[in-house]
Short mmCIF file of C-alpha atoms in Angstrom, two decimals:
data_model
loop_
_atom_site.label_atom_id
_atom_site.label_comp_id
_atom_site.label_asym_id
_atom_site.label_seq_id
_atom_site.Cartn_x
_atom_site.Cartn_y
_atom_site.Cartn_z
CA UNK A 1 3.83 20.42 -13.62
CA UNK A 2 6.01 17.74 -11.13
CA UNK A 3 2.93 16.45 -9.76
CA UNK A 4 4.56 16.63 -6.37
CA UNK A 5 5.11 20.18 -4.76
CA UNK A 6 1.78 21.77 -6.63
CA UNK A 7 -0.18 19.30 -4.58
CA UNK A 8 1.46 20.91 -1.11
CA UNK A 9 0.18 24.55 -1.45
CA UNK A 10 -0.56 25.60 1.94
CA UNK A 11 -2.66 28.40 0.57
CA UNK A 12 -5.02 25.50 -1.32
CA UNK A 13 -4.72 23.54 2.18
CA UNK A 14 -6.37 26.08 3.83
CA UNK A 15 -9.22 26.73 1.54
CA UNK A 16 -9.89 23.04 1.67
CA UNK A 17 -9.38 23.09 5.88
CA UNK A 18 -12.54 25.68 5.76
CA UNK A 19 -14.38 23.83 4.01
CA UNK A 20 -13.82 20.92 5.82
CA UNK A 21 -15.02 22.87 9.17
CA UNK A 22 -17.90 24.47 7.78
CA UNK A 23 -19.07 20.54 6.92
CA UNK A 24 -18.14 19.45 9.47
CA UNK A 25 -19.58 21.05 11.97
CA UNK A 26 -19.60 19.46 15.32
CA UNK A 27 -21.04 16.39 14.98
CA UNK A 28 -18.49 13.38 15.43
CA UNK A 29 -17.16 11.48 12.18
CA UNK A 30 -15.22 8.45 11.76
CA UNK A 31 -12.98 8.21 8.75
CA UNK A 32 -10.66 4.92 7.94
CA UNK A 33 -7.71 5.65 6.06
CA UNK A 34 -7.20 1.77 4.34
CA UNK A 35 -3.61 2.28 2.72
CA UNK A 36 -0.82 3.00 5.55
CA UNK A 37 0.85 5.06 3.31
CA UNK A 38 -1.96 7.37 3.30
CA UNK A 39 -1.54 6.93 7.47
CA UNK A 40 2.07 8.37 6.75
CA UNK A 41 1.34 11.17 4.46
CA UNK A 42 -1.16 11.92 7.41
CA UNK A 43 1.03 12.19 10.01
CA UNK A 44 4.32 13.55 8.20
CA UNK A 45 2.31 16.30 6.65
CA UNK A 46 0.08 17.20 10.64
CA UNK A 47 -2.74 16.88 8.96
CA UNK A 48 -4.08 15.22 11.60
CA UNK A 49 -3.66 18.36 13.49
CA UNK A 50 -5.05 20.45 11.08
CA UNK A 51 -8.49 18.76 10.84
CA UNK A 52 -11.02 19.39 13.16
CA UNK A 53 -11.04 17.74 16.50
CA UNK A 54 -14.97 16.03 15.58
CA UNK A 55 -12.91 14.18 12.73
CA UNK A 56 -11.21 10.89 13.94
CA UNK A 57 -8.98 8.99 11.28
CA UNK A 58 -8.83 5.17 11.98
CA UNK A 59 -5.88 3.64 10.57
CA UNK A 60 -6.71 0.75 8.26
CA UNK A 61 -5.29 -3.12 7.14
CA UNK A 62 -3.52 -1.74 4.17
CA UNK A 63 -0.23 -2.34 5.24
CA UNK A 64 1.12 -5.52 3.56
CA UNK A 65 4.07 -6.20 5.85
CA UNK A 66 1.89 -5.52 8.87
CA UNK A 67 -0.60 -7.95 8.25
CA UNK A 68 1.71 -10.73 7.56
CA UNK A 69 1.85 -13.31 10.98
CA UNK A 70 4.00 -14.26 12.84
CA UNK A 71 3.92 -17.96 11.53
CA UNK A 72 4.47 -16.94 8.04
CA UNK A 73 7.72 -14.74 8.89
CA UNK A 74 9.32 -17.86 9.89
CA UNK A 75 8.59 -20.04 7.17
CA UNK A 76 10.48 -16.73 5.16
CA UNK A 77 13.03 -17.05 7.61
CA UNK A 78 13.69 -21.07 7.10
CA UNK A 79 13.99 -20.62 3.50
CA UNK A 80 16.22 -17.49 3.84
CA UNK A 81 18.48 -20.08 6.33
CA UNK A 82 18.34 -22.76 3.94
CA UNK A 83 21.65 -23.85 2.32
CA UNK A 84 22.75 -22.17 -1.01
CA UNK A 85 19.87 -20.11 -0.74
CA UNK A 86 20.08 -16.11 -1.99
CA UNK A 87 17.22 -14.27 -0.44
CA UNK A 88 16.20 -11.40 -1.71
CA UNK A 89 13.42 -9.16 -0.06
CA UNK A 90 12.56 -5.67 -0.10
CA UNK A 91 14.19 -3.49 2.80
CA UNK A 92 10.96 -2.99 4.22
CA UNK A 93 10.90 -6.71 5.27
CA UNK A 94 13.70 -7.27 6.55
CA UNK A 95 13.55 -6.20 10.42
CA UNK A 96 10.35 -7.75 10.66
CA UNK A 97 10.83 -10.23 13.97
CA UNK A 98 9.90 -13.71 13.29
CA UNK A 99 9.28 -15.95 16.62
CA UNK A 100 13.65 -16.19 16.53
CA UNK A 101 14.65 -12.71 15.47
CA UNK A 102 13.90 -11.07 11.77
CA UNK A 103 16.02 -11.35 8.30
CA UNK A 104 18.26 -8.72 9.23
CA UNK A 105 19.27 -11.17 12.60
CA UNK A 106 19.45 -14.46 9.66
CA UNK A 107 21.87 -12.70 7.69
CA UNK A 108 24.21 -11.77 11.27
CA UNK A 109 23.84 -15.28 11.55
CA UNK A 110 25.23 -16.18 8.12
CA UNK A 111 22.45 -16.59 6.01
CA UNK A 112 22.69 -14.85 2.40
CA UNK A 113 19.77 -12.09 2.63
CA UNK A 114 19.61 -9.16 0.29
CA UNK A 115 17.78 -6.76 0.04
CA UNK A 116 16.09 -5.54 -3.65
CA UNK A 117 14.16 -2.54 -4.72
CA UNK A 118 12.65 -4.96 -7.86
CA UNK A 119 11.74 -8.26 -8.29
CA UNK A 120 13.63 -7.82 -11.72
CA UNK A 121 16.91 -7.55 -9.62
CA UNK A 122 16.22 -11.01 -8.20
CA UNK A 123 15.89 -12.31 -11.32
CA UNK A 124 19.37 -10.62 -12.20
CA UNK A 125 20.35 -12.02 -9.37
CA UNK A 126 19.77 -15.76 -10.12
CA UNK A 127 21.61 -14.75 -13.40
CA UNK A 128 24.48 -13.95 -12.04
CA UNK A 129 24.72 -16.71 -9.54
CA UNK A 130 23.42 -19.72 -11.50
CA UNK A 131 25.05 -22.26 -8.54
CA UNK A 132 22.95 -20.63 -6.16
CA UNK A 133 18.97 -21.07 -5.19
CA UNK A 134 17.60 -17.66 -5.58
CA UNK A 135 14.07 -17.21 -3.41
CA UNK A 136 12.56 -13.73 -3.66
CA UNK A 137 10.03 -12.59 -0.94
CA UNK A 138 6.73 -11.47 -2.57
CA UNK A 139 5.13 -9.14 -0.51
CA UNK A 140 2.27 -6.52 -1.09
CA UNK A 141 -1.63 -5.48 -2.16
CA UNK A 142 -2.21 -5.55 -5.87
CA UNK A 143 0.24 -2.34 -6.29
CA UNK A 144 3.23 -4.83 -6.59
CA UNK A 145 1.79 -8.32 -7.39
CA UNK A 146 1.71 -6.95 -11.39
CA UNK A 147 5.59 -6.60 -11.17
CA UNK A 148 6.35 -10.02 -9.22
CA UNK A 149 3.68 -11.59 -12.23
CA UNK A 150 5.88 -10.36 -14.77
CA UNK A 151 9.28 -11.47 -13.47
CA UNK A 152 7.82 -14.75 -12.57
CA UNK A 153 6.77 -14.41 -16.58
CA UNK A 154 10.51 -13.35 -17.94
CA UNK A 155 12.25 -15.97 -15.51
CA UNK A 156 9.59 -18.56 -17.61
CA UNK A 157 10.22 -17.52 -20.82
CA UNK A 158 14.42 -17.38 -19.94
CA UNK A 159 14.20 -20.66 -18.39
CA UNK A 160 15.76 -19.90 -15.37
CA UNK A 161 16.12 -22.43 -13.26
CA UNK A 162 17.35 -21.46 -10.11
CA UNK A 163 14.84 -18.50 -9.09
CA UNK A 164 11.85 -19.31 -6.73
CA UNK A 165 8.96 -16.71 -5.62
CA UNK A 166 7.50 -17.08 -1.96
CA UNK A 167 4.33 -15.87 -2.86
CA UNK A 168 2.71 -13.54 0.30
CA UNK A 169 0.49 -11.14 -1.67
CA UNK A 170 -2.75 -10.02 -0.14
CA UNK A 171 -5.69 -8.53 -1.51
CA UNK A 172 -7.44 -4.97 -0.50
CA UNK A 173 -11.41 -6.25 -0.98
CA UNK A 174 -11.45 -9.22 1.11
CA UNK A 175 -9.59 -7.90 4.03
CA UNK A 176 -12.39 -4.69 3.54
CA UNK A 177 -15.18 -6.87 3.38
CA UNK A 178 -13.64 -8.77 6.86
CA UNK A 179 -13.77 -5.09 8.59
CA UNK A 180 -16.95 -4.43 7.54
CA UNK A 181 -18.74 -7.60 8.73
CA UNK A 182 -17.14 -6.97 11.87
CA UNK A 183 -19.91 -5.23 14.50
CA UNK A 184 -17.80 -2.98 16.81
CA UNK A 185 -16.32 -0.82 14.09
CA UNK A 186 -18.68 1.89 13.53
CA UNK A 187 -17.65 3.63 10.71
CA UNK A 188 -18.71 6.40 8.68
CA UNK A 189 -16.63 6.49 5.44
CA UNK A 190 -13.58 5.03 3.85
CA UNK A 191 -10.46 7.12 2.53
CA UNK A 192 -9.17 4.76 -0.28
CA UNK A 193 -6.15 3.25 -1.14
CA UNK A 194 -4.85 5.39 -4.38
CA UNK A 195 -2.17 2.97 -5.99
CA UNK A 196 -4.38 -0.29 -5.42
CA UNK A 197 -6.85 1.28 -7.35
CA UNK A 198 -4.69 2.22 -10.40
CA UNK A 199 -4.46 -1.45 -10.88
CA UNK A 200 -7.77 -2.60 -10.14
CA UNK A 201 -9.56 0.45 -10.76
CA UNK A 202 -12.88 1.37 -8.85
CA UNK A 203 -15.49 -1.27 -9.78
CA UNK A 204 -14.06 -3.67 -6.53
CA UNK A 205 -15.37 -0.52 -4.27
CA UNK A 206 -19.24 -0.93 -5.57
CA UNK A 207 -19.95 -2.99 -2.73
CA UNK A 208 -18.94 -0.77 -0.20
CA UNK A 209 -22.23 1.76 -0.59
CA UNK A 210 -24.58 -1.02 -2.12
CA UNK A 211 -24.40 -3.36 0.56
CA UNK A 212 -22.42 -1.88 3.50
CA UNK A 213 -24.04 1.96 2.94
CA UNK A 214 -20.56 3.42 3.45
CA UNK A 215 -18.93 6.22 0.67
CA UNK A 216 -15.39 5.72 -0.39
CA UNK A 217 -13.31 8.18 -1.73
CA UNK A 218 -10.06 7.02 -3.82
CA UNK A 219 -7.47 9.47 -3.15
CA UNK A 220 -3.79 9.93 -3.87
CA UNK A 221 -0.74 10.75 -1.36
CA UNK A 222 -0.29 14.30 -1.26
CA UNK A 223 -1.84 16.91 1.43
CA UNK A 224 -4.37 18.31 -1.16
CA UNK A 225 -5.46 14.80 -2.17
CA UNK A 226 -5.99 13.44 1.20
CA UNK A 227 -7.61 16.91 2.79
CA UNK A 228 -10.05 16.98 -0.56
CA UNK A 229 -10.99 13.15 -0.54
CA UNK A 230 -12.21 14.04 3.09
CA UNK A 231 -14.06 17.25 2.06
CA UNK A 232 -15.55 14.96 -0.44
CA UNK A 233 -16.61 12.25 2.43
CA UNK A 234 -18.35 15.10 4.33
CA UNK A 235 -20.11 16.16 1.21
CA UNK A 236 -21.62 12.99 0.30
CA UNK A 237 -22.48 12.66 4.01
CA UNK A 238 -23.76 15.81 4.61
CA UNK A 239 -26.05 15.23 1.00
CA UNK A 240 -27.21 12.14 2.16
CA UNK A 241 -24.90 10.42 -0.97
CA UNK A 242 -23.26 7.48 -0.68
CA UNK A 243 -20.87 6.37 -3.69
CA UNK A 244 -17.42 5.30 -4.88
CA UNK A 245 -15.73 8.52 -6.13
CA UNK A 246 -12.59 8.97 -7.25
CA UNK A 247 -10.04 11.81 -6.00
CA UNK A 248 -6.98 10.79 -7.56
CA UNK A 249 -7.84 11.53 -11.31
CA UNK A 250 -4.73 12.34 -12.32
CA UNK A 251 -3.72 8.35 -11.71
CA UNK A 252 -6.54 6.06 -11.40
CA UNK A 253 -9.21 5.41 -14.03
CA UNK A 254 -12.23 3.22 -13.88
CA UNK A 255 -11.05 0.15 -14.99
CA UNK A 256 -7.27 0.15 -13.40
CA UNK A 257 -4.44 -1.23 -15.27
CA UNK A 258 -5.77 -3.98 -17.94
CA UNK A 259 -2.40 -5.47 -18.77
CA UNK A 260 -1.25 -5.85 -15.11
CA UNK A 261 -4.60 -7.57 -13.75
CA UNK A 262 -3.89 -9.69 -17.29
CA UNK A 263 -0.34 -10.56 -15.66
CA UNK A 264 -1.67 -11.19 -12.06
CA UNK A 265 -4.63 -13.39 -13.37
CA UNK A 266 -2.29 -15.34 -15.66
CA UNK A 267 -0.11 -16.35 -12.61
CA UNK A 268 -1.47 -15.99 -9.61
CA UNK A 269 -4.94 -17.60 -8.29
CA UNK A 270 -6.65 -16.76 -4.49
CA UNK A 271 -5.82 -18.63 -2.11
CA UNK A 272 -8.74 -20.97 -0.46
CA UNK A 273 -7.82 -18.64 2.76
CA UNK A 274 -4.67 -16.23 4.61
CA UNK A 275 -4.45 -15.78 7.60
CA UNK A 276 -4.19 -12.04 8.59
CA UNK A 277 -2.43 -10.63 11.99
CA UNK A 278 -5.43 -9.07 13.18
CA UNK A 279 -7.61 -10.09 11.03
CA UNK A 280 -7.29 -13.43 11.57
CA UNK A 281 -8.13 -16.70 8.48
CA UNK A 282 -9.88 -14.10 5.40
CA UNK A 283 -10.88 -16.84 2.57
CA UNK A 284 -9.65 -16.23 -0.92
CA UNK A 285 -7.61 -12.88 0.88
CA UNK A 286 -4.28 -13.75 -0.94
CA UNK A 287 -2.41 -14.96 -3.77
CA UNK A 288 -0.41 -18.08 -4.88
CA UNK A 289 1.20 -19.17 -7.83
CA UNK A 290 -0.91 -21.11 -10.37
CA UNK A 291 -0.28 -25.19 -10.92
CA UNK A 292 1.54 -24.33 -14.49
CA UNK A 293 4.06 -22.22 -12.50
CA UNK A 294 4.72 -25.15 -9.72
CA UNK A 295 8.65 -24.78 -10.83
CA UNK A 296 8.97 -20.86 -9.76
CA UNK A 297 6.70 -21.68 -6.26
CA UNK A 298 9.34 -21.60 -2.98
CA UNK A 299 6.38 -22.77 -1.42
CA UNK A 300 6.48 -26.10 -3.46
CA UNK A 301 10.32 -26.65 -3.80
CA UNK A 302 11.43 -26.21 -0.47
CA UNK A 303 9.57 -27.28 2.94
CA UNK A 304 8.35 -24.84 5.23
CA UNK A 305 6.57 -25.38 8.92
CA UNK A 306 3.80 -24.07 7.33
CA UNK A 307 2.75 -23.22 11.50
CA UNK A 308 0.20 -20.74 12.77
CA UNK A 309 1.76 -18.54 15.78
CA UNK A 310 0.37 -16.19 18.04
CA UNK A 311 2.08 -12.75 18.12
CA UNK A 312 3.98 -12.10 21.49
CA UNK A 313 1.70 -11.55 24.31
CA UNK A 314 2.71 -8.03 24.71
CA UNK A 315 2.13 -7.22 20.94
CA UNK A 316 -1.87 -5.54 20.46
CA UNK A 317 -0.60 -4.75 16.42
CA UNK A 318 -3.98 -6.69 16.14
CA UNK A 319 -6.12 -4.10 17.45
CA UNK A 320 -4.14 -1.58 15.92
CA UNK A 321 -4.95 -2.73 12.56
CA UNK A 322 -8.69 -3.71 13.03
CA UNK A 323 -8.48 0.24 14.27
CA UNK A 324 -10.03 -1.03 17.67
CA UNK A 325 -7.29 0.61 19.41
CA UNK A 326 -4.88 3.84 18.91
CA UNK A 327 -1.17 2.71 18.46
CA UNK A 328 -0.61 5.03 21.92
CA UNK A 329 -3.34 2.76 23.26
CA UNK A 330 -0.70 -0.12 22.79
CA UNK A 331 0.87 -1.26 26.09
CA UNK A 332 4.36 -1.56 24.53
CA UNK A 333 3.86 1.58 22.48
CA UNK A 334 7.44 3.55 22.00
CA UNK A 335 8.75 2.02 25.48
CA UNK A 336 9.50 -2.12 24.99
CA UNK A 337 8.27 -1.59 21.06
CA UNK A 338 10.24 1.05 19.32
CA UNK A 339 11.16 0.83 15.75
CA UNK A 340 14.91 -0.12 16.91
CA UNK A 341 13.58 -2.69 19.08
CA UNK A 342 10.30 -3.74 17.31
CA UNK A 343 7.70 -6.29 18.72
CA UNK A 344 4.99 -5.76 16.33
CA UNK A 345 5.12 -5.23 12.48
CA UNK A 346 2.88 -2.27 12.82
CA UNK A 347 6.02 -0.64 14.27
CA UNK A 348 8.65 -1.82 11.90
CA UNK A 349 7.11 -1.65 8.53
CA UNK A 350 7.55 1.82 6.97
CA UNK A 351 3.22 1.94 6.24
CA UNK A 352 2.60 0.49 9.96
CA UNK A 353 0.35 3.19 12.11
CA UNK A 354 2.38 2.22 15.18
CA UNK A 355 5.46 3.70 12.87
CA UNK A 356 3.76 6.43 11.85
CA UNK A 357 2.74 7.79 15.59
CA UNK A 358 6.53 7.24 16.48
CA UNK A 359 8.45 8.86 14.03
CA UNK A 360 6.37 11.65 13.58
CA UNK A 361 5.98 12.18 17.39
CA UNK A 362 2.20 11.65 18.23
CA UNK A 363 3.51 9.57 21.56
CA UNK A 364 0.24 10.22 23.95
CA UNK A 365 -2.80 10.72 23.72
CA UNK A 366 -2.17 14.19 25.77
CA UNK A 367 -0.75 15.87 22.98
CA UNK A 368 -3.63 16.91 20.52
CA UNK A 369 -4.35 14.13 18.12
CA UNK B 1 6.48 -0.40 -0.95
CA UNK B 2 2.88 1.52 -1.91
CA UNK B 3 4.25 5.54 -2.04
CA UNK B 4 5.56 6.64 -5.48
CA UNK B 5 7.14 8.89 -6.98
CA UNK B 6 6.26 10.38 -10.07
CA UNK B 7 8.60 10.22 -13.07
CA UNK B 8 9.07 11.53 -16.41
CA UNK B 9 10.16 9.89 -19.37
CA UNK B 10 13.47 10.44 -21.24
CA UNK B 11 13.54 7.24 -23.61
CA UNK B 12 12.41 4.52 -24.75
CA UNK B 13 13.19 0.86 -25.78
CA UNK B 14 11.42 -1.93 -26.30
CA UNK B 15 9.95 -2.91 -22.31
CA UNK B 16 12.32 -0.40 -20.80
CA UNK B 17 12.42 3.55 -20.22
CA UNK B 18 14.82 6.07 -19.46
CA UNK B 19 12.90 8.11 -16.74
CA UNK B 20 14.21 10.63 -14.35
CA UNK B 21 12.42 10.52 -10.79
CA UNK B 22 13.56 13.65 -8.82
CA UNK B 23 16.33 14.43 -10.17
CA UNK B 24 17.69 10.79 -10.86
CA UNK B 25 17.72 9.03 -13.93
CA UNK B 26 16.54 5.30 -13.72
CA UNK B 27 15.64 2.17 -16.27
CA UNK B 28 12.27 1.39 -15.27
CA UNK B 29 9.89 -1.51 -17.22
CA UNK B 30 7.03 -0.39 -19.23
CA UNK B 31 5.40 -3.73 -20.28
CA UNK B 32 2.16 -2.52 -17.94
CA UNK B 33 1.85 0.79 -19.99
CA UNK B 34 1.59 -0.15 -23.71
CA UNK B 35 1.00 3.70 -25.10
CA UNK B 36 3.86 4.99 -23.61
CA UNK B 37 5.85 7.94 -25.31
CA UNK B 38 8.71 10.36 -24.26
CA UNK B 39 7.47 13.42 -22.18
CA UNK B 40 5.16 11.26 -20.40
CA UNK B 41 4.77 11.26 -16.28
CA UNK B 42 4.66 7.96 -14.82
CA UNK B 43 3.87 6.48 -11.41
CA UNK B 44 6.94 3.58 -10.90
CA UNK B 45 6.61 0.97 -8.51
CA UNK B 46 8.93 -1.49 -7.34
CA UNK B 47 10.81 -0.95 -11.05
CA UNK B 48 7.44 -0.99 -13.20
CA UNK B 49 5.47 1.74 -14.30
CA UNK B 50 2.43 1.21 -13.05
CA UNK B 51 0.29 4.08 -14.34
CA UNK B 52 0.59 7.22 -16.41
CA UNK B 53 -0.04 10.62 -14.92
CA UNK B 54 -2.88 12.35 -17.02
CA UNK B 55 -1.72 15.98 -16.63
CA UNK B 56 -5.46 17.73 -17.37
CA UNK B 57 -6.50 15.72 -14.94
CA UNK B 58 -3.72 16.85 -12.16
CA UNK B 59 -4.54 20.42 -14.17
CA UNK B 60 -8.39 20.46 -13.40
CA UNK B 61 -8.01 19.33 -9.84
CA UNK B 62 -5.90 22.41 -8.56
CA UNK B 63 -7.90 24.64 -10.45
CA UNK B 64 -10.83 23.50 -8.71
CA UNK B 65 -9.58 23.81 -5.76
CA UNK B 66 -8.18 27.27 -6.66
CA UNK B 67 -11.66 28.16 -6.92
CA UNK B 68 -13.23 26.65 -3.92
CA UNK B 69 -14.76 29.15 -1.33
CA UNK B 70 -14.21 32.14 -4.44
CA UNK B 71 -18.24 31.46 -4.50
CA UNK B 72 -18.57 32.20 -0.75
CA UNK B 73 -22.25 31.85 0.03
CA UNK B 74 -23.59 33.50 3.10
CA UNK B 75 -23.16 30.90 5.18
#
């Protein structure tokens, strides 16, 4: 068992594709994938090809470099220009335009960016460099805000002076809850985000069929896990059902990760409100560091402009995440926004639908879906 | 950032692991998964182990599917 290739039989695809159709049956049904990198295993795998035309996937906010504005890129990119300064980011962040080019154009420019695959390497970083002002970028749902909690935790205990966290994590619920109390999305079930939820498990979900009447199905990244979680959305619809289950067994349990919500709650607190591209100000939607860790907060040490900017006028990354619109539907789509040239975020971040439609060649809305 | 690949453990120390992810061996932290012992398959993240991969679980779910449509009703 590698838990990878045994959940790509094309033989147990099928089965599940037949089942899917016989549920299905022509009636139309509108799915929302939450995590982008379920959007990705979508379209590198064609399974949006596979599924019957009657099923439409609508890409959801769960991309966390997507959702970041405009106005908080830059205040990333004046600390990453600051003097002294060593950012460190993860790769996905760094082409992501701010209003005067992305991180990747700061460090052309001279500015020290670098990009990690851990927070623990920033940390080793500010080790090795004890002159400098190390500032890591903290991006991401609950899946990574455990592992930013417990470097933030180390760097306390080592006394390390010289390391600083800009704090951008987001929460899954909030932004959910945002979608749902919006009126034109008509929705009939939610695929759901796998890795969140082996971290916070699937009590957060409740509310989704108690007081929005909507199932959710918790799947993993794999063909088999996506293609089942859907079967499993018909089913409940098609019984009249309406519940939070849970596809990805094999990874998520009920209650999630104790010991890394311990970590988050320890450091972290919501903020009073985020603002979301998109999604606009969601209160309590995000994270900051707690008063007792004031010392480790970029956002505290070092000023930032703090503004709120509107994305370029051309950008509709907006729409794309509230799933109003189709990333095709985009007037820049793969012609002024392309992922070498990117306007929007949902075209540059590896999880962004925009991305996802590019690189894995659903360009217009001619070809099937 | 949120895709993962599964790994399994080689060794362990105190908060750290041994744990070979396709092929490649890597240190990964294990202070979010206290129970931890060699054999094991692990989700990593961003350098943590985030959750451990319950093999009857992964086990029961492909033989489920194995059997789905083997009771073909008359439809």
């Amino acid at each position: 068992m590698k838990f990878l290739d045994e959940f790509r039989d094309p033989a147990l695809a099928r089965k599940l594709l037949s089942e899917i159709r016989a549920l299905a049956g022509d009636r139309p049904f509108k799915l929302m994938e939450i995590c982008g990198g379920h959007t990705h295993a979508i379209y590198r795998h064609g399974l949006d090809q596979l599924l019957p035309p009657n099923i439409e996937l609508v890409h959801g906010p769960g991309c966390p470099v997507c959702v970041i504005p405009l106005g908080r890129m830059d205040d990333a990119l004046a600390l990453a220009r600051r003097e002294n300064v060593i950012f460190a980011s993860y790769g996905d962040m760094l082409a992501v335009p701010g209003s005067r080019g992305s991180l990747t154009d700061a460090r052309a420019a001279g500015a020290d960016v670098r990009f990690v695959y851990s927070p623990l390497d920033a940390l080793k970083l500010a080790r090795q460099h004890p002159d400098r002002e190390v500032i890591f970028l903290a991006v991401g749902f609950e899946t990574t805000a455990p592992a930013t909690a417990l470097t933030l935790l180390q760097a306390a205990r080592e006394g390390i002076g010289n390391l600083s966290f800009f704090v951008n994590h987001v929460l899954i619920m909030p932004a959910l809850r945002a979608l749902l109390d919006a009126p034109d999305l008509r929705l009939d079930g939610f695929v759901g985000p796998g890795h969140v939820s082996t971290v916070i498990g699937l009590g957060p979900y409740q509310i989704i069929p108690r007081d929005y009447h909507k199932p959710i199905v918790v799947a993993g990244f794999e063909p088999l896990d996506i293609l089942q979680a859907i079967w499993m959305l018909l089913r409940q619809l098609s019984e009249g059902r309406c519940q939070v289950e849970n596809q990805y067994g094999r990874a998520v349990s009920e209650e999630g990760n104790p010991a890394a919500l311990k970590a988050i709650e320890e450091t972290m607190e919501p903020r009073e409100e985020f603002e979301w591209r998109g999604l606009g100000m969601i209160p309590h939607s995000a994270l900051r560091l707690r008063e007792a860790y004031r010392e480790l907060d970029a956002e505290r040490r070092f000023p930032i402009p703090g503004l709120r900017l509107e994305d370029p006028k051309a950008c509709q990354c907006g729409q794309v995440l509230r799933g109003a619109i189709k990333p095709w539907q985009c007037k820049v789509f793969g012609t002024a926004c392309t992922p070498e040239k990117p306007i929007g975020t949902c075209m540059v971040s590896p999880e962004g639908a925009c991305a996802a439609y590019y690189n894995y060649g659903r360009l217009s809305h001619l070809q099937p879906r | 950032m949120c895709l993962a690949i599964p790994g399994r453990i080689l060794s362990l120390s105190a908060d750290l692991a041994t744990v070979e992810v396709s092929g490649v061996r890597r240190e990964v932290n294990i202070a979010l998964l206290p129970e931890l012992k060699v054999g094991d398959w692990v989700l990593i993240h961003v350098g943590f182990a985030l959750s451990r991969l319950n093999e009857e679980e992964a086990r029961q779910t492909l033989s489920y599917l194995e059997q789905l449509g083997d009771l073909e009703l008359p439809r």
